[in-house]
Amino acid sequence: MKPTKRALPFENSGLYFIVLFTLALIGFWPSYFSKFFDGTGDFSFYFHFHAIFAVLWIFMLIVQPILIRKKKFALHQKIGKLSYILVPFVFISIILLAHSTLKGPKENLGLELWIPAKDLFIFAIGYGIAIKYRSQMAIHARGMIVAGIVLIEPALVRLILFSFFPDEGFAPAGYLITIGLVYLLLIGLIIAERKQKTGRWVFPLALALYVFVHSVLVFQIRIPPWQAFAEWFAILPLT
C-alpha cells in the first residue's frame, strides 16, 4: 500500500499558542507590561480594554485544542460558543484603540488606519472560516490558526525592534523581518500539508491576503476610498 501523508496534528496547536502567548508577553513587555512595574504607564482605557480581550482570545486558542486532544468535545463546543460574545469585543477593542491613537497629518490617516484594519480583516477571515466550517475539524482548525497567526505580527515586530533596533524607534528593516517570518510560517504550513485533500486552501488564502495588505503598507499605496473612510472615521465621536 502507498503510505498516506499524515495530517498536521491540529490537536497539538494549543501548545503552539502557549508559545504565542509567551511571545506576546515578551514582545509587549518593554512598551506595555513593564510600565505597570516601573510606574511609567500612562495608557488610556482603550489599551487595557484591548489587552484584556486579546489575552482572553489567546487563552481560548490554547484551551480549545487541548480539549479536543483530551476528547472533551462537549466542553469544547460550549467554550466555542463563548467566542460569539468574545470575538465582537475583540473587534470593538481594536476599533476603539485604533480610533484613540489616530494622529498625524491628514494625508497619512489612510495608511495609519490600515495597520490595525489589516489585522482585523485577516482575523475576521480566519474566524469566519472557522465558524462556517465548525463541523469540519480540518478546515475549522485551520481557520482558528489563521485567526491566531494575526496576533503574532504585533508582538513579533515589537520584539524585533526592541532587540535589534532599540534606538531607532520604528525601523522599516525590523518590520520587513517580521513580515518575512510570518510568510515563512505560512509557507512552512503550506508545504507541510501540501498532500492533504481537505482544507489545504486556507493557508494559501491567508498568505495571499497578507501579501496584499502588506504591499499597501510597504509601497505606501494610496486608496482614495479608504483615505476618505479614514478621515470620516477619525472625526467620529468614539473615543
PDB file of C-alpha atoms in Angstrom:
ATOM      1  CA  MET A   1       0.000   0.000   0.000  1.00  0.00           C
ATOM      2  CA  LYS A   2       1.134   3.523  -0.733  1.00  0.00           C
ATOM      3  CA  PRO A   3       1.672   5.389   2.573  1.00  0.00           C
ATOM      4  CA  THR A   4      -0.674   8.302   3.190  1.00  0.00           C
ATOM      5  CA  LYS A   5       0.511  11.709   4.192  1.00  0.00           C
ATOM      6  CA  ARG A   6      -0.204  12.287   7.874  1.00  0.00           C
ATOM      7  CA  ALA A   7      -2.304  15.344   8.582  1.00  0.00           C
ATOM      8  CA  LEU A   8      -0.907  18.149  10.680  1.00  0.00           C
ATOM      9  CA  PRO A   9      -1.589  17.468  14.394  1.00  0.00           C
ATOM     10  CA  PHE A  10      -4.022  20.336  14.898  1.00  0.00           C
ATOM     11  CA  GLU A  11      -4.977  18.955  18.309  1.00  0.00           C
ATOM     12  CA  ASN A  12      -1.493  19.995  19.458  1.00  0.00           C
ATOM     13  CA  SER A  13      -1.898  23.601  18.335  1.00  0.00           C
ATOM     14  CA  GLY A  14      -2.707  24.635  21.904  1.00  0.00           C
ATOM     15  CA  LEU A  15       0.968  24.073  22.724  1.00  0.00           C
ATOM     16  CA  TYR A  16       1.979  26.396  19.895  1.00  0.00           C
ATOM     17  CA  PHE A  17      -0.437  29.043  21.101  1.00  0.00           C
ATOM     18  CA  ILE A  18       1.250  28.877  24.506  1.00  0.00           C
ATOM     19  CA  VAL A  19       4.396  29.886  22.626  1.00  0.00           C
ATOM     20  CA  LEU A  20       2.348  32.677  21.012  1.00  0.00           C
ATOM     21  CA  PHE A  21       1.228  33.876  24.449  1.00  0.00           C
ATOM     22  CA  THR A  22       4.835  33.867  25.647  1.00  0.00           C
ATOM     23  CA  LEU A  23       5.871  35.784  22.525  1.00  0.00           C
ATOM     24  CA  ALA A  24       3.131  38.341  23.197  1.00  0.00           C
ATOM     25  CA  LEU A  25       4.329  38.828  26.766  1.00  0.00           C
ATOM     26  CA  ILE A  26       7.935  39.285  25.662  1.00  0.00           C
ATOM     27  CA  GLY A  27       7.058  41.469  22.695  1.00  0.00           C
ATOM     28  CA  PHE A  28       4.789  43.809  24.639  1.00  0.00           C
ATOM     29  CA  TRP A  29       6.855  43.740  27.833  1.00  0.00           C
ATOM     30  CA  PRO A  30       9.015  46.829  27.155  1.00  0.00           C
ATOM     31  CA  SER A  31       6.221  49.014  25.800  1.00  0.00           C
ATOM     32  CA  TYR A  32       3.288  47.842  27.931  1.00  0.00           C
ATOM     33  CA  PHE A  33       3.600  45.253  30.698  1.00  0.00           C
ATOM     34  CA  SER A  34       6.821  46.614  32.239  1.00  0.00           C
ATOM     35  CA  LYS A  35       5.153  50.003  32.687  1.00  0.00           C
ATOM     36  CA  PHE A  36       2.986  48.565  35.443  1.00  0.00           C
ATOM     37  CA  PHE A  37       6.106  47.827  37.498  1.00  0.00           C
ATOM     38  CA  ASP A  38       8.158  50.975  36.963  1.00  0.00           C
ATOM     39  CA  GLY A  39       5.207  53.327  37.397  1.00  0.00           C
ATOM     40  CA  THR A  40       5.526  54.960  33.978  1.00  0.00           C
ATOM     41  CA  GLY A  41       2.350  53.561  32.450  1.00  0.00           C
ATOM     42  CA  ASP A  42       0.037  56.278  31.178  1.00  0.00           C
ATOM     43  CA  PHE A  43      -2.108  54.231  28.841  1.00  0.00           C
ATOM     44  CA  SER A  44      -5.677  55.074  28.041  1.00  0.00           C
ATOM     45  CA  PHE A  45      -8.597  52.840  28.918  1.00  0.00           C
ATOM     46  CA  TYR A  46      -8.643  51.575  25.326  1.00  0.00           C
ATOM     47  CA  PHE A  47      -5.191  49.966  25.615  1.00  0.00           C
ATOM     48  CA  HIS A  48      -6.263  47.995  28.675  1.00  0.00           C
ATOM     49  CA  PHE A  49      -9.639  47.159  27.157  1.00  0.00           C
ATOM     50  CA  HIS A  50      -7.942  45.691  24.086  1.00  0.00           C
ATOM     51  CA  ALA A  51      -5.279  43.862  26.124  1.00  0.00           C
ATOM     52  CA  ILE A  52      -7.908  42.085  28.244  1.00  0.00           C
ATOM     53  CA  PHE A  53      -9.845  40.696  25.286  1.00  0.00           C
ATOM     54  CA  ALA A  54      -6.724  39.843  23.297  1.00  0.00           C
ATOM     55  CA  VAL A  55      -5.455  37.777  26.246  1.00  0.00           C
ATOM     56  CA  LEU A  56      -8.834  36.080  26.635  1.00  0.00           C
ATOM     57  CA  TRP A  57      -8.760  35.194  22.928  1.00  0.00           C
ATOM     58  CA  ILE A  58      -5.284  33.672  23.233  1.00  0.00           C
ATOM     59  CA  PHE A  59      -6.431  31.651  26.245  1.00  0.00           C
ATOM     60  CA  MET A  60      -9.307  30.304  24.181  1.00  0.00           C
ATOM     61  CA  LEU A  61      -6.894  29.361  21.398  1.00  0.00           C
ATOM     62  CA  ILE A  62      -4.815  27.478  23.958  1.00  0.00           C
ATOM     63  CA  VAL A  63      -7.666  25.684  25.712  1.00  0.00           C
ATOM     64  CA  GLN A  64      -9.769  24.563  22.747  1.00  0.00           C
ATOM     65  CA  PRO A  65      -7.212  22.265  21.039  1.00  0.00           C
ATOM     66  CA  ILE A  66      -6.288  20.783  24.423  1.00  0.00           C
ATOM     67  CA  LEU A  67      -9.946  19.885  24.988  1.00  0.00           C
ATOM     68  CA  ILE A  68     -10.060  18.195  21.569  1.00  0.00           C
ATOM     69  CA  ARG A  69      -6.901  16.268  22.408  1.00  0.00           C
ATOM     70  CA  LYS A  70      -8.493  15.072  25.662  1.00  0.00           C
ATOM     71  CA  LYS A  71     -11.713  14.233  23.772  1.00  0.00           C
ATOM     72  CA  LYS A  72     -13.789  16.653  25.834  1.00  0.00           C
ATOM     73  CA  PHE A  73     -15.887  17.610  22.822  1.00  0.00           C
ATOM     74  CA  ALA A  74     -18.953  18.865  24.716  1.00  0.00           C
ATOM     75  CA  LEU A  75     -16.904  21.325  26.746  1.00  0.00           C
ATOM     76  CA  HIS A  76     -15.057  22.371  23.582  1.00  0.00           C
ATOM     77  CA  GLN A  77     -18.376  23.236  21.949  1.00  0.00           C
ATOM     78  CA  LYS A  78     -19.610  25.178  24.987  1.00  0.00           C
ATOM     79  CA  ILE A  79     -16.454  27.266  25.172  1.00  0.00           C
ATOM     80  CA  GLY A  80     -16.554  27.718  21.399  1.00  0.00           C
ATOM     81  CA  LYS A  81     -19.979  29.321  21.703  1.00  0.00           C
ATOM     82  CA  LEU A  82     -18.478  31.893  24.067  1.00  0.00           C
ATOM     83  CA  SER A  83     -16.460  33.136  21.091  1.00  0.00           C
ATOM     84  CA  TYR A  84     -19.709  34.564  19.711  1.00  0.00           C
ATOM     85  CA  ILE A  85     -19.505  37.009  22.624  1.00  0.00           C
ATOM     86  CA  LEU A  86     -15.728  37.319  22.896  1.00  0.00           C
ATOM     87  CA  VAL A  87     -14.931  37.996  19.232  1.00  0.00           C
ATOM     88  CA  PRO A  88     -17.248  41.041  18.912  1.00  0.00           C
ATOM     89  CA  PHE A  89     -15.495  42.527  21.945  1.00  0.00           C
ATOM     90  CA  VAL A  90     -12.120  41.833  20.321  1.00  0.00           C
ATOM     91  CA  PHE A  91     -13.371  43.707  17.241  1.00  0.00           C
ATOM     92  CA  ILE A  92     -14.715  46.588  19.314  1.00  0.00           C
ATOM     93  CA  SER A  93     -11.480  46.834  21.297  1.00  0.00           C
ATOM     94  CA  ILE A  94      -9.382  47.051  18.120  1.00  0.00           C
ATOM     95  CA  ILE A  95     -11.697  49.652  16.576  1.00  0.00           C
ATOM     96  CA  LEU A  96     -11.698  51.819  19.704  1.00  0.00           C
ATOM     97  CA  LEU A  97      -7.942  51.535  20.174  1.00  0.00           C
ATOM     98  CA  ALA A  98      -7.338  52.422  16.527  1.00  0.00           C
ATOM     99  CA  HIS A  99      -9.622  55.443  16.797  1.00  0.00           C
ATOM    100  CA  SER A 100      -7.994  56.659  20.009  1.00  0.00           C
ATOM    101  CA  THR A 101      -4.490  56.569  18.511  1.00  0.00           C
ATOM    102  CA  LEU A 102      -5.145  58.167  15.109  1.00  0.00           C
ATOM    103  CA  LYS A 103      -2.885  61.154  14.739  1.00  0.00           C
ATOM    104  CA  GLY A 104      -0.600  62.944  12.313  1.00  0.00           C
ATOM    105  CA  PRO A 105      -1.275  64.815   9.090  1.00  0.00           C
ATOM    106  CA  LYS A 106      -4.447  64.026   7.227  1.00  0.00           C
ATOM    107  CA  GLU A 107      -2.700  62.556   4.221  1.00  0.00           C
ATOM    108  CA  ASN A 108      -1.299  59.749   6.402  1.00  0.00           C
ATOM    109  CA  LEU A 109      -4.548  58.715   8.048  1.00  0.00           C
ATOM    110  CA  GLY A 110      -5.310  56.053   5.452  1.00  0.00           C
ATOM    111  CA  LEU A 111      -2.049  54.167   5.970  1.00  0.00           C
ATOM    112  CA  GLU A 112      -2.171  54.715   9.729  1.00  0.00           C
ATOM    113  CA  LEU A 113      -5.623  53.163   9.961  1.00  0.00           C
ATOM    114  CA  TRP A 114      -4.632  50.383   7.541  1.00  0.00           C
ATOM    115  CA  ILE A 115      -2.255  48.902  10.164  1.00  0.00           C
ATOM    116  CA  PRO A 116      -4.965  47.764  12.632  1.00  0.00           C
ATOM    117  CA  ALA A 117      -7.532  47.318   9.855  1.00  0.00           C
ATOM    118  CA  LYS A 118      -5.426  44.720   8.051  1.00  0.00           C
ATOM    119  CA  ASP A 119      -5.168  42.617  11.217  1.00  0.00           C
ATOM    120  CA  LEU A 120      -8.891  42.932  11.828  1.00  0.00           C
ATOM    121  CA  PHE A 121      -9.586  41.920   8.219  1.00  0.00           C
ATOM    122  CA  ILE A 122      -7.477  38.748   8.289  1.00  0.00           C
ATOM    123  CA  PHE A 123      -8.707  37.904  11.786  1.00  0.00           C
ATOM    124  CA  ALA A 124     -12.294  38.144  10.503  1.00  0.00           C
ATOM    125  CA  ILE A 125     -11.492  35.896   7.536  1.00  0.00           C
ATOM    126  CA  GLY A 126      -9.832  33.254   9.718  1.00  0.00           C
ATOM    127  CA  TYR A 127     -12.569  33.270  12.341  1.00  0.00           C
ATOM    128  CA  GLY A 128     -15.261  33.339   9.661  1.00  0.00           C
ATOM    129  CA  ILE A 129     -13.772  30.213   8.053  1.00  0.00           C
ATOM    130  CA  ALA A 130     -13.590  28.507  11.443  1.00  0.00           C
ATOM    131  CA  ILE A 131     -17.245  29.221  12.196  1.00  0.00           C
ATOM    132  CA  LYS A 132     -18.552  28.379   8.732  1.00  0.00           C
ATOM    133  CA  TYR A 133     -16.761  25.025   8.795  1.00  0.00           C
ATOM    134  CA  ARG A 134     -17.131  24.325  12.508  1.00  0.00           C
ATOM    135  CA  SER A 135     -18.432  20.818  11.758  1.00  0.00           C
ATOM    136  CA  GLN A 136     -15.353  20.016   9.624  1.00  0.00           C
ATOM    137  CA  MET A 137     -12.447  19.817  12.051  1.00  0.00           C
ATOM    138  CA  ALA A 138      -9.634  20.086   9.492  1.00  0.00           C
ATOM    139  CA  ILE A 139     -10.937  23.341   7.995  1.00  0.00           C
ATOM    140  CA  HIS A 140     -12.197  24.692  11.322  1.00  0.00           C
ATOM    141  CA  ALA A 141      -8.764  24.225  12.909  1.00  0.00           C
ATOM    142  CA  ARG A 142      -7.003  25.943  10.027  1.00  0.00           C
ATOM    143  CA  GLY A 143      -9.309  28.947  10.298  1.00  0.00           C
ATOM    144  CA  MET A 144      -8.593  29.259  14.010  1.00  0.00           C
ATOM    145  CA  ILE A 145      -4.857  29.016  13.355  1.00  0.00           C
ATOM    146  CA  VAL A 146      -5.093  31.878  10.850  1.00  0.00           C
ATOM    147  CA  ALA A 147      -7.007  33.916  13.445  1.00  0.00           C
ATOM    148  CA  GLY A 148      -4.191  33.148  15.879  1.00  0.00           C
ATOM    149  CA  ILE A 149      -1.366  33.977  13.476  1.00  0.00           C
ATOM    150  CA  VAL A 150      -2.785  37.506  13.221  1.00  0.00           C
ATOM    151  CA  LEU A 151      -1.632  38.069  16.801  1.00  0.00           C
ATOM    152  CA  ILE A 152       1.968  37.127  16.004  1.00  0.00           C
ATOM    153  CA  GLU A 153       2.853  40.178  13.927  1.00  0.00           C
ATOM    154  CA  PRO A 154       2.130  42.924  16.521  1.00  0.00           C
ATOM    155  CA  ALA A 155       4.102  41.080  19.213  1.00  0.00           C
ATOM    156  CA  LEU A 156       6.922  39.926  16.954  1.00  0.00           C
ATOM    157  CA  VAL A 157       7.578  43.318  15.383  1.00  0.00           C
ATOM    158  CA  ARG A 158       7.883  44.888  18.847  1.00  0.00           C
ATOM    159  CA  LEU A 159      10.228  42.124  19.979  1.00  0.00           C
ATOM    160  CA  ILE A 160      12.466  42.544  16.905  1.00  0.00           C
ATOM    161  CA  LEU A 161      12.504  46.339  17.134  1.00  0.00           C
ATOM    162  CA  PHE A 162      13.337  46.260  20.841  1.00  0.00           C
ATOM    163  CA  SER A 163      16.002  43.556  20.451  1.00  0.00           C
ATOM    164  CA  PHE A 164      17.783  44.697  17.296  1.00  0.00           C
ATOM    165  CA  PHE A 165      16.794  48.343  16.748  1.00  0.00           C
ATOM    166  CA  PRO A 166      16.407  49.726  20.292  1.00  0.00           C
ATOM    167  CA  ASP A 167      17.481  53.270  19.417  1.00  0.00           C
ATOM    168  CA  GLU A 168      15.688  53.684  16.116  1.00  0.00           C
ATOM    169  CA  GLY A 169      12.047  53.725  17.163  1.00  0.00           C
ATOM    170  CA  PHE A 170      10.191  52.211  14.232  1.00  0.00           C
ATOM    171  CA  ALA A 171      12.813  50.698  11.908  1.00  0.00           C
ATOM    172  CA  PRO A 172      11.500  49.615   8.480  1.00  0.00           C
ATOM    173  CA  ALA A 173      14.040  46.777   8.430  1.00  0.00           C
ATOM    174  CA  GLY A 174      12.533  45.367  11.626  1.00  0.00           C
ATOM    175  CA  TYR A 175       9.069  45.378  10.110  1.00  0.00           C
ATOM    176  CA  LEU A 176      10.311  43.703   6.927  1.00  0.00           C
ATOM    177  CA  ILE A 177      11.959  40.976   9.013  1.00  0.00           C
ATOM    178  CA  THR A 178       8.663  40.429  10.818  1.00  0.00           C
ATOM    179  CA  ILE A 179       6.773  40.168   7.536  1.00  0.00           C
ATOM    180  CA  GLY A 180       9.320  37.668   6.249  1.00  0.00           C
ATOM    181  CA  LEU A 181       8.947  35.483   9.351  1.00  0.00           C
ATOM    182  CA  VAL A 182       5.148  35.485   9.068  1.00  0.00           C
ATOM    183  CA  TYR A 183       5.453  34.459   5.405  1.00  0.00           C
ATOM    184  CA  LEU A 184       7.941  31.698   6.289  1.00  0.00           C
ATOM    185  CA  LEU A 185       5.480  30.358   8.865  1.00  0.00           C
ATOM    186  CA  LEU A 186       2.625  30.263   6.364  1.00  0.00           C
ATOM    187  CA  ILE A 187       4.797  28.797   3.605  1.00  0.00           C
ATOM    188  CA  GLY A 188       6.006  26.137   6.043  1.00  0.00           C
ATOM    189  CA  LEU A 189       2.393  25.212   6.854  1.00  0.00           C
ATOM    190  CA  ILE A 190       1.513  25.100   3.150  1.00  0.00           C
ATOM    191  CA  ILE A 191       4.438  22.786   2.396  1.00  0.00           C
ATOM    192  CA  ALA A 192       3.762  20.572   5.408  1.00  0.00           C
ATOM    193  CA  GLU A 193       0.209  19.828   4.295  1.00  0.00           C
ATOM    194  CA  ARG A 194       0.632  20.015   0.517  1.00  0.00           C
ATOM    195  CA  LYS A 195      -0.689  16.464   0.069  1.00  0.00           C
ATOM    196  CA  GLN A 196      -3.807  16.890   2.166  1.00  0.00           C
ATOM    197  CA  LYS A 197      -7.124  16.794   0.342  1.00  0.00           C
ATOM    198  CA  THR A 198      -9.273  18.760   2.775  1.00  0.00           C
ATOM    199  CA  GLY A 199      -8.831  22.401   3.695  1.00  0.00           C
ATOM    200  CA  ARG A 200      -5.380  22.967   2.285  1.00  0.00           C
ATOM    201  CA  TRP A 201      -6.661  26.136   0.582  1.00  0.00           C
ATOM    202  CA  VAL A 202      -6.870  28.013   3.896  1.00  0.00           C
ATOM    203  CA  PHE A 203      -3.186  28.793   4.405  1.00  0.00           C
ATOM    204  CA  PRO A 204      -2.561  29.835   0.755  1.00  0.00           C
ATOM    205  CA  LEU A 205      -5.541  32.167   1.078  1.00  0.00           C
ATOM    206  CA  ALA A 206      -4.082  33.644   4.258  1.00  0.00           C
ATOM    207  CA  LEU A 207      -0.699  34.116   2.574  1.00  0.00           C
ATOM    208  CA  ALA A 208      -2.313  35.874  -0.396  1.00  0.00           C
ATOM    209  CA  LEU A 209      -4.213  38.193   1.953  1.00  0.00           C
ATOM    210  CA  TYR A 210      -1.035  39.033   3.840  1.00  0.00           C
ATOM    211  CA  VAL A 211       0.822  39.814   0.610  1.00  0.00           C
ATOM    212  CA  PHE A 212      -1.979  42.194  -0.367  1.00  0.00           C
ATOM    213  CA  VAL A 213      -2.270  44.051   2.951  1.00  0.00           C
ATOM    214  CA  HIS A 214       1.491  44.285   3.429  1.00  0.00           C
ATOM    215  CA  SER A 215       2.005  45.563  -0.132  1.00  0.00           C
ATOM    216  CA  VAL A 216      -0.248  48.521   0.630  1.00  0.00           C
ATOM    217  CA  LEU A 217       1.901  49.415   3.650  1.00  0.00           C
ATOM    218  CA  VAL A 218       5.351  48.686   2.266  1.00  0.00           C
ATOM    219  CA  PHE A 219       4.765  50.506  -1.020  1.00  0.00           C
ATOM    220  CA  GLN A 220       2.507  53.120   0.624  1.00  0.00           C
ATOM    221  CA  ILE A 221      -0.254  52.622  -1.888  1.00  0.00           C
ATOM    222  CA  ARG A 222      -2.944  55.257  -1.538  1.00  0.00           C
ATOM    223  CA  ILE A 223      -6.505  54.013  -1.948  1.00  0.00           C
ATOM    224  CA  PRO A 224      -8.732  57.102  -2.234  1.00  0.00           C
ATOM    225  CA  PRO A 225     -11.943  55.481  -0.906  1.00  0.00           C
ATOM    226  CA  TRP A 226     -10.008  54.121   2.079  1.00  0.00           C
ATOM    227  CA  GLN A 227      -8.421  57.533   2.717  1.00  0.00           C
ATOM    228  CA  ALA A 228     -11.874  59.088   2.671  1.00  0.00           C
ATOM    229  CA  PHE A 229     -13.141  56.433   5.074  1.00  0.00           C
ATOM    230  CA  ALA A 230     -10.167  57.026   7.407  1.00  0.00           C
ATOM    231  CA  GLU A 231     -10.849  60.772   7.503  1.00  0.00           C
ATOM    232  CA  TRP A 232     -14.529  60.106   8.270  1.00  0.00           C
ATOM    233  CA  PHE A 233     -13.655  57.509  10.915  1.00  0.00           C
ATOM    234  CA  ALA A 234     -11.165  59.838  12.617  1.00  0.00           C
ATOM    235  CA  ILE A 235     -13.761  62.530  13.319  1.00  0.00           C
ATOM    236  CA  LEU A 236     -16.349  60.156  14.747  1.00  0.00           C
ATOM    237  CA  PRO A 237     -17.017  60.794  18.466  1.00  0.00           C
ATOM    238  CA  LEU A 238     -15.968  57.279  19.520  1.00  0.00           C
ATOM    239  CA  THR A 239     -13.100  57.913  21.925  1.00  0.00           C
TER     240      THR A 239
END
